[in-house]
CSV table of C-alpha atoms in Angstrom, one decimal:
chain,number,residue,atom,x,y,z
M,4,UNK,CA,138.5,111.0,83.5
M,5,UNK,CA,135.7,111.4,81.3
M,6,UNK,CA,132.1,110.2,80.5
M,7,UNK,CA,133.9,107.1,78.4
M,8,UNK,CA,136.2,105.8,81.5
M,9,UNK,CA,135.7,102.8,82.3
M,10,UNK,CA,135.1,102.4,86.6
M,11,UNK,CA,136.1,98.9,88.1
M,12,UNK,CA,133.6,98.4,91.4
M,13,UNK,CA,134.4,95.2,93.2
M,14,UNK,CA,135.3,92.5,90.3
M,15,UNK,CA,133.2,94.5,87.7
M,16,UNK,CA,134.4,96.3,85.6
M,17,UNK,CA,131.6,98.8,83.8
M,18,UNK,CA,132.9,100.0,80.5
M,19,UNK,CA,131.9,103.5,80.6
M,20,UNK,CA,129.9,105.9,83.3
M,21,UNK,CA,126.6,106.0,81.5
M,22,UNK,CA,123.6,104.2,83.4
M,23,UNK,CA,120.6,103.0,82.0
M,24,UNK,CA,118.1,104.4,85.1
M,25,UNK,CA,115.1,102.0,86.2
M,26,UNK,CA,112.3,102.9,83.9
M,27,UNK,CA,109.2,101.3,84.3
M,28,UNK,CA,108.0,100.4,81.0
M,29,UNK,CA,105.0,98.5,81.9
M,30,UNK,CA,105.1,95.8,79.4
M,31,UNK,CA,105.4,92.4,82.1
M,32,UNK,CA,102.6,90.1,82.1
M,33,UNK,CA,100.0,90.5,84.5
M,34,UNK,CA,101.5,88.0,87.1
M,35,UNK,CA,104.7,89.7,86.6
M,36,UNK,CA,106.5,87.8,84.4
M,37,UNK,CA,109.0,88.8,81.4
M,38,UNK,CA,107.4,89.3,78.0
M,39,UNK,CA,109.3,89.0,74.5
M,40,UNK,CA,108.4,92.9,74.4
M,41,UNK,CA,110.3,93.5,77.4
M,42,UNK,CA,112.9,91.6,76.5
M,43,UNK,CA,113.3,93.4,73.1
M,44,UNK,CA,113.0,96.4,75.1
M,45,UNK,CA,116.4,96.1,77.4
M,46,UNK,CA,118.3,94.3,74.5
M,47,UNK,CA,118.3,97.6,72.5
M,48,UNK,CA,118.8,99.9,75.0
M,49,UNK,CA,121.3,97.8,76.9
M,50,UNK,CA,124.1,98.0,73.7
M,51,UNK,CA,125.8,100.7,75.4
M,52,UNK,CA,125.9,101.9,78.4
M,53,UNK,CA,128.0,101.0,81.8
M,54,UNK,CA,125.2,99.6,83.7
M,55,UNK,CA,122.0,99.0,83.1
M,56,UNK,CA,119.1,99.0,86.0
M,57,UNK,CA,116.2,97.5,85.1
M,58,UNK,CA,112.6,98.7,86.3
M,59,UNK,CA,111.4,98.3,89.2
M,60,UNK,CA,110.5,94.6,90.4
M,61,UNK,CA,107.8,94.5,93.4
M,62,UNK,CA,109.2,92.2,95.8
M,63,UNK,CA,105.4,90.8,97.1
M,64,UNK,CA,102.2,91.2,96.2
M,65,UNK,CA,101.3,93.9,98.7
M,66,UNK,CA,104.0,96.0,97.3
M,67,UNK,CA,102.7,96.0,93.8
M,68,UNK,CA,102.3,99.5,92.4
M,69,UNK,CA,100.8,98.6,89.0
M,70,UNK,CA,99.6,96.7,86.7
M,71,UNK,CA,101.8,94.9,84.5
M,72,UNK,CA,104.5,96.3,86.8
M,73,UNK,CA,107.9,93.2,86.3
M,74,UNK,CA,107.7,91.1,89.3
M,75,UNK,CA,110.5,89.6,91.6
M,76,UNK,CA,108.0,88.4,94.5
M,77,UNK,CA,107.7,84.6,93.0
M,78,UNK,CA,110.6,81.2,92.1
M,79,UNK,CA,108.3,80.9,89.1
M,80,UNK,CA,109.6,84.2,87.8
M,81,UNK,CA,113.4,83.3,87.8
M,82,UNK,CA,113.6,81.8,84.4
M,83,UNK,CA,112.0,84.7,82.5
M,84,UNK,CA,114.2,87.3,84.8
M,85,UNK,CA,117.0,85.1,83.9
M,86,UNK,CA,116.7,85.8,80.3
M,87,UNK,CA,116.6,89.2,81.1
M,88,UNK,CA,120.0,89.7,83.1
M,89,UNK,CA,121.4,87.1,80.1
M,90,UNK,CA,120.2,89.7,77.4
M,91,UNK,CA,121.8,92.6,79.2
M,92,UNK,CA,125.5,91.0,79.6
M,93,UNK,CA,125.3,89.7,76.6
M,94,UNK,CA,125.7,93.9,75.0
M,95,UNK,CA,128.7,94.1,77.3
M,96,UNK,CA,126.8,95.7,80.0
M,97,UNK,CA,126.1,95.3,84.0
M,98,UNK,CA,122.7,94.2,84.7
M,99,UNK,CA,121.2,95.1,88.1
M,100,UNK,CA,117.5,94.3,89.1
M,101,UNK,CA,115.9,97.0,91.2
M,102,UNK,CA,113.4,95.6,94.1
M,103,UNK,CA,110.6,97.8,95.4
M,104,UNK,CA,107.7,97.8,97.7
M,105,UNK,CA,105.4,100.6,96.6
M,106,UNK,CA,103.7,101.1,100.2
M,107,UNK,CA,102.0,104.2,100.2
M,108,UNK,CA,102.2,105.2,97.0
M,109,UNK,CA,100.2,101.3,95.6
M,110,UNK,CA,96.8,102.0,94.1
M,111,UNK,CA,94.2,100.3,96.8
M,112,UNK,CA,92.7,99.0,93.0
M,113,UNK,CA,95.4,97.1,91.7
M,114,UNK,CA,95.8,96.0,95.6
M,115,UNK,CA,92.8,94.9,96.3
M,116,UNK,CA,93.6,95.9,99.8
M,117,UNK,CA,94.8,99.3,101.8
M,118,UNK,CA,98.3,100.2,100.8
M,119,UNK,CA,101.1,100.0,103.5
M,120,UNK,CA,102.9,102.8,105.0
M,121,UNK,CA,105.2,104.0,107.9
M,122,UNK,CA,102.0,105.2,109.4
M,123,UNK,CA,98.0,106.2,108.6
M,124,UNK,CA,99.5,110.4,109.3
M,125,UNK,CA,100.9,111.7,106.7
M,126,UNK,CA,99.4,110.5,104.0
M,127,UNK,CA,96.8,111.5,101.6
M,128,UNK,CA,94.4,108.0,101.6
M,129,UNK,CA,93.8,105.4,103.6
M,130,UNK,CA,96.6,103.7,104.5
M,131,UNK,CA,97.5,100.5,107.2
M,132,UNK,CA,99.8,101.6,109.5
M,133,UNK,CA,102.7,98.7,109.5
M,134,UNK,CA,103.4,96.8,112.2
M,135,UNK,CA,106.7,95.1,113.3
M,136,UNK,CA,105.4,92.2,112.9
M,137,UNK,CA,104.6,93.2,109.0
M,138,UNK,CA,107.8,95.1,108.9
M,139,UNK,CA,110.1,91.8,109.5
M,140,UNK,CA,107.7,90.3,106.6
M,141,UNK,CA,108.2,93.1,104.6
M,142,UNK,CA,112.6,92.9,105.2
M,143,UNK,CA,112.1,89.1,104.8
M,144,UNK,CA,110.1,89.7,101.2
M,145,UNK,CA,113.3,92.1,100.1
M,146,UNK,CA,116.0,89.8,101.0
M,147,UNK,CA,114.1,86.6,99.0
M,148,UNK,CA,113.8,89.0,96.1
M,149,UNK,CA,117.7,90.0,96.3
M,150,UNK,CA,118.1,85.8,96.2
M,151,UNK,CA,116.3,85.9,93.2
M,152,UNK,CA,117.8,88.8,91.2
M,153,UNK,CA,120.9,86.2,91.9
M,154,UNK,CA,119.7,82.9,91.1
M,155,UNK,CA,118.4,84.8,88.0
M,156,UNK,CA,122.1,86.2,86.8
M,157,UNK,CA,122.0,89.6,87.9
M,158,UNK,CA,125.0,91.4,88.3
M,159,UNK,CA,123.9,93.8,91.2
M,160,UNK,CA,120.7,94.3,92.7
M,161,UNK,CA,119.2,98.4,93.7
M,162,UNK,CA,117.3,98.6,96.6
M,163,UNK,CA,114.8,101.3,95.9
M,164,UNK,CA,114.5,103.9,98.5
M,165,UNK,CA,113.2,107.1,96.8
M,166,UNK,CA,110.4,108.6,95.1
M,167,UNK,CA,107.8,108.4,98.2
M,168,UNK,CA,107.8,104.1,97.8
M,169,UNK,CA,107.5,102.5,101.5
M,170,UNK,CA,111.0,102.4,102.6
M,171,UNK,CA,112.1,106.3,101.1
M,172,UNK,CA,108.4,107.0,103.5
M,173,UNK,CA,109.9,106.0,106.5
M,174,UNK,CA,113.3,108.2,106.1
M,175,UNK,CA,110.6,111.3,105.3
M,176,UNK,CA,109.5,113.2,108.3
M,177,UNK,CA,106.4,114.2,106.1
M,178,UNK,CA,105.0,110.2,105.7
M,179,UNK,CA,106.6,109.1,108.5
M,180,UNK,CA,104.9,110.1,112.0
M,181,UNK,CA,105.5,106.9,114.2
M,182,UNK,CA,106.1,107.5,117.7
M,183,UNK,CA,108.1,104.5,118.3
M,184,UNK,CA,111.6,103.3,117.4
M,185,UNK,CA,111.4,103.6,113.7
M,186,UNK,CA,110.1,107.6,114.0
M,187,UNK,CA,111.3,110.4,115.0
M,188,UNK,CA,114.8,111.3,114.9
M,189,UNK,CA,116.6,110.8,111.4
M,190,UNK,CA,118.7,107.5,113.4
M,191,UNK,CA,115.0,106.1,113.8
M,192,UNK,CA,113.6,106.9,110.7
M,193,UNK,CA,116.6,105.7,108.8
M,194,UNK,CA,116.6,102.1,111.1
M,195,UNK,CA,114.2,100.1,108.7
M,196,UNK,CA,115.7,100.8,105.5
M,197,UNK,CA,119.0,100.1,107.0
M,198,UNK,CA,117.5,96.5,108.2
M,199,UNK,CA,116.3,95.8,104.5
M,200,UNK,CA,119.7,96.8,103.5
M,201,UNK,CA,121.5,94.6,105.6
M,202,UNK,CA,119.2,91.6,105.3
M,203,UNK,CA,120.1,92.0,101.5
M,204,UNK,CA,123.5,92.6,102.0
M,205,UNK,CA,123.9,89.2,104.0
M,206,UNK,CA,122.3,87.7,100.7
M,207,UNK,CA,123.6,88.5,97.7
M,208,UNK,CA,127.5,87.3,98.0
M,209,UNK,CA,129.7,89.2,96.4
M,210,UNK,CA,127.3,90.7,94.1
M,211,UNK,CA,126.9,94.8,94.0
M,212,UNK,CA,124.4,96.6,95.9
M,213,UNK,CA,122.7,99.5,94.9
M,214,UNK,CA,120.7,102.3,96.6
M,215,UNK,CA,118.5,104.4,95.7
M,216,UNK,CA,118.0,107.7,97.7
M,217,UNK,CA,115.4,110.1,97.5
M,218,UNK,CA,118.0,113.1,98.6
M,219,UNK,CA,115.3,115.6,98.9
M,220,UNK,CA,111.9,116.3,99.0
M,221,UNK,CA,112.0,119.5,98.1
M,222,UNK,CA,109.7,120.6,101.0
M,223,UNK,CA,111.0,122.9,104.2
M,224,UNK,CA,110.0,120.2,106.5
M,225,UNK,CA,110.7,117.4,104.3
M,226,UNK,CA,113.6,115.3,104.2
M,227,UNK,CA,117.1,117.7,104.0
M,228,UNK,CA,120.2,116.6,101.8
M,229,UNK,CA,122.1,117.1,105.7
M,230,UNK,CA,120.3,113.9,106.6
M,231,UNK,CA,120.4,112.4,103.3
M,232,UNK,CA,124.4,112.5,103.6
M,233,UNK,CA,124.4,111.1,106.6
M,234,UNK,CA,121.7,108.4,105.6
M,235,UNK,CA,124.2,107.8,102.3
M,236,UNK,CA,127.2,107.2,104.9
M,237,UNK,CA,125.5,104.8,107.0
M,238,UNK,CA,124.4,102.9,103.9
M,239,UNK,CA,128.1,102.9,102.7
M,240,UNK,CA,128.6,101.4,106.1
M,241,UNK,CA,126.0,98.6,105.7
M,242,UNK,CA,128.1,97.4,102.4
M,243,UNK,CA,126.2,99.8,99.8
M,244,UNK,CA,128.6,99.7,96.5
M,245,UNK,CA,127.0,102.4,94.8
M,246,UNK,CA,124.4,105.2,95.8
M,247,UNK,CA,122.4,106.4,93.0
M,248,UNK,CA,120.4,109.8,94.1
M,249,UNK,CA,117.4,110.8,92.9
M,250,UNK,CA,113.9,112.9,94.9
M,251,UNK,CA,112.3,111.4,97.6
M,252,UNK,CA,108.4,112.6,97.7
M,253,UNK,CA,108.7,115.0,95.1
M,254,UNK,CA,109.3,112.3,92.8
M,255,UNK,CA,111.7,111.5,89.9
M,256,UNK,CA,110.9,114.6,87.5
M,257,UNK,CA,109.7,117.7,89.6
M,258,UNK,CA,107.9,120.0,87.5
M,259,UNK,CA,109.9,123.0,89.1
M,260,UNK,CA,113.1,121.3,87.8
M,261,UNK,CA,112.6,120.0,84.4
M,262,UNK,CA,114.4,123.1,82.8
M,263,UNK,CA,117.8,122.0,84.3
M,264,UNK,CA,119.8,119.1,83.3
M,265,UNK,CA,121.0,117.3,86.0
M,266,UNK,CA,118.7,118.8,88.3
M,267,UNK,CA,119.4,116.2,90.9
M,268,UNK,CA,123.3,116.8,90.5
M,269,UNK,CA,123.8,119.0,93.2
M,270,UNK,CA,122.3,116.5,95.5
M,271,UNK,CA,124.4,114.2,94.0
M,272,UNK,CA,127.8,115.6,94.3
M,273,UNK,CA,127.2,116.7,98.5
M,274,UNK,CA,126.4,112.8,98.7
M,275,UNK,CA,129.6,112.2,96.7
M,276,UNK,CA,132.0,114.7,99.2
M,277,UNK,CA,130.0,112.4,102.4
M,278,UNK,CA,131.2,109.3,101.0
M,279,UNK,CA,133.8,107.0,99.3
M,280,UNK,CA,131.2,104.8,97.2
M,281,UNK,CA,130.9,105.5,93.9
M,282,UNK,CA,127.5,108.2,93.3
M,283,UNK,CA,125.4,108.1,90.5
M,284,UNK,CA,123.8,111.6,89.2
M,285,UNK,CA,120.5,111.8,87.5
M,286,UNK,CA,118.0,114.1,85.9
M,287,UNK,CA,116.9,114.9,82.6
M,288,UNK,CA,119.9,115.0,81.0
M,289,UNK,CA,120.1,115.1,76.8
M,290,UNK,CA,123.0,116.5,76.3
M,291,UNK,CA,126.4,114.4,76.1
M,292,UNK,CA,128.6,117.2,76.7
M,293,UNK,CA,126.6,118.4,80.2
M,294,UNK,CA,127.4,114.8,80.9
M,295,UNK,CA,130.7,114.3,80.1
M,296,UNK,CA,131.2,117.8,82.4
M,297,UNK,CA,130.1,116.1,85.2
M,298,UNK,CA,132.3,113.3,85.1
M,299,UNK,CA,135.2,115.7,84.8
M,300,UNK,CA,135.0,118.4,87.1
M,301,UNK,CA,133.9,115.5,89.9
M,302,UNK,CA,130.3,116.5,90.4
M,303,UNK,CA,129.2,112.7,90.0
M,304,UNK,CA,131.3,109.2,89.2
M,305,UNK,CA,128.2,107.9,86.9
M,306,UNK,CA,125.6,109.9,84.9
M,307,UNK,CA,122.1,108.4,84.4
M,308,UNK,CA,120.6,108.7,81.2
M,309,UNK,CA,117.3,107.7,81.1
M,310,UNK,CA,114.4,109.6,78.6
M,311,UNK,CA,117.2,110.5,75.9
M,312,UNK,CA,118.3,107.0,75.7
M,313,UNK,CA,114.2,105.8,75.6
M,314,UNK,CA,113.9,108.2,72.4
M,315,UNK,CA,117.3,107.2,71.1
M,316,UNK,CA,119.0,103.9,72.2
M,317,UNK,CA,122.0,105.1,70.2
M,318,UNK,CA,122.8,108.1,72.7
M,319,UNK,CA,125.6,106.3,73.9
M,320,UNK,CA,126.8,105.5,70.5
M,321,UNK,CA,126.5,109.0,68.9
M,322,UNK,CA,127.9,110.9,72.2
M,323,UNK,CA,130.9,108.9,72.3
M,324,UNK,CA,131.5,110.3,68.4
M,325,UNK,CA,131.0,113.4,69.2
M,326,UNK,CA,133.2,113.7,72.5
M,327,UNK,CA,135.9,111.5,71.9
């Protein structure tokens, strides 16, 4: 087994183990739509690899985190999304839309209104505390954004749950400080992302589901990878497919770690002996033959490359010449 196996998940069959990571490239229009630039965007970089996740897609308004950020929250957007998902199998390779809510992290100026979050401790700004009232809204949004990812083509759809966005600030004990039923304990903290999972799950079909974990925070009283393997089994339990692991509030590229590739590897390979999905490791990697190295000795079944394939979208091309 090697970086160049192909890995049959379900009735797809991805060609190799790259992945193309969600990178937001901010080029939608401002209403969230698909631009030709976009487009042009995921048909180069989508020639090679096994799967491809596209960006980050907010699933309503409120969980917008930026401008020009691709939207999933509207019918009107399923045309545009569809060419998207069309471009993408077109070069051979899975397409899977990944659906977000920002909550704490949204900028109260692209808002217009206080960002959402587990609760108003913890976090740096002002903040509205949800409610479950807003919470069931919130799971309803995720699950009409997963129906759209289908109606639009996609192949799998990520639920995002890292990088300090609302659902990876519920499973933090550092963002979330509720005292009822959804905080506390890592079973209560865990209880609405495993909701949004499910209500996903129950609409999607037979397509893949992906989550993303943030595995750490890299913080003593932060979330532990202990409760992030446990998190990662109960997700496989729900119906995940396919955990892809990244940092929970310290982010996707901690400054501490950028000298290592595949800085979130270790992470990812605990995750990987906690559960029988398939586990996707990430973290600046460059260099095909680190990669490949983590297929074979079992540290991870999928590498992510993300920034080397932005600067070159023939990575995958030139790596497979000089490994194979």
């Amino acid at each position: 087994m090697n970086l160049f196996s192909a890995l049959e998940i379900k009735k797809y069959n991805l060609r190799n183990r790259v992945v193309i990571p969600p990178m937001a490239r901010s080029l939608a229009k401002p209403d969230g739509e698909v631009t030709d630039e976009l487009l042009s965007h995921y048909e180069e970089i989508s020639r090679y690899p096994g799967l491809t996740i596209v960006e980050h897609s907010y699933v309503s308004e409120r969980g917008r985190y930026s401008q020009n950020q691709l939207g999933v929250n509207s019918d009107n957007l399923i045309p545009s999304l569809k060419k998207l998902s069309e471009k993408i199998k077109e070069n051979g390779s899975i397409s899977a839309l990944q659906i977000n809510h920002s909550g704490p992290r949204a900028d109260r100026k692209v808002l217009g209104n206080k960002p959402l979050a587990p609760s108003e401790e913890g976090t740096k700004k002002e903040v509205e505390a949800l409610n479950k009232e807003k919470m069931n809204l919130i799971k309803e949004k995720f699950g009409e954004a997963a129906e759209r990812a289908v109606k639009a083509g996609f192949d799998a759809i990520e639920v995002h749950g890292a990088h300090g966005f609302l659902l990876n600030s519920f499973t933090s004990p550092l963002t979330n400080k509720r005292d009822d039923e959804y905080g506390g304990s890592l079973k209560n903290r865990s209880k609405f992302p495993l909701e949004v999972v499910k209500e996903v799950k129950d609409r999607i079909g037979d397509k893949l589901l992906l989550y993303r974990i943030g595995a750490t925070d890299h913080d003593t009283n932060g979330l532990k990878i202990s409760e992030a393997k446990k998190l990662s089994k109960k997700l496989e339990n729900k119906g995940v497919d396919i955990i892809d692991v990244s940092g929970g509030l310290c982010g996707s590229r901690p400054k501490e770690l950028q000298e290592k590739e595949g800085y979130f590897v270790p992470e990812a390979k605990e995750i990987k002996n906690a559960v029988n999905a398939p586990v996707i490791g990430v973290g600046g990697i460059k260099d095909p033959k680190k990669a490949n190295k983590f297929i074979k000795k079992q540290k991870v079944d999928l590498v992510a490359v993300g920034r080397a394939n932005l600067k070159d979208p023939k990575w995958i091309k030139r790596a497979r010449k000089e490994l194979i």
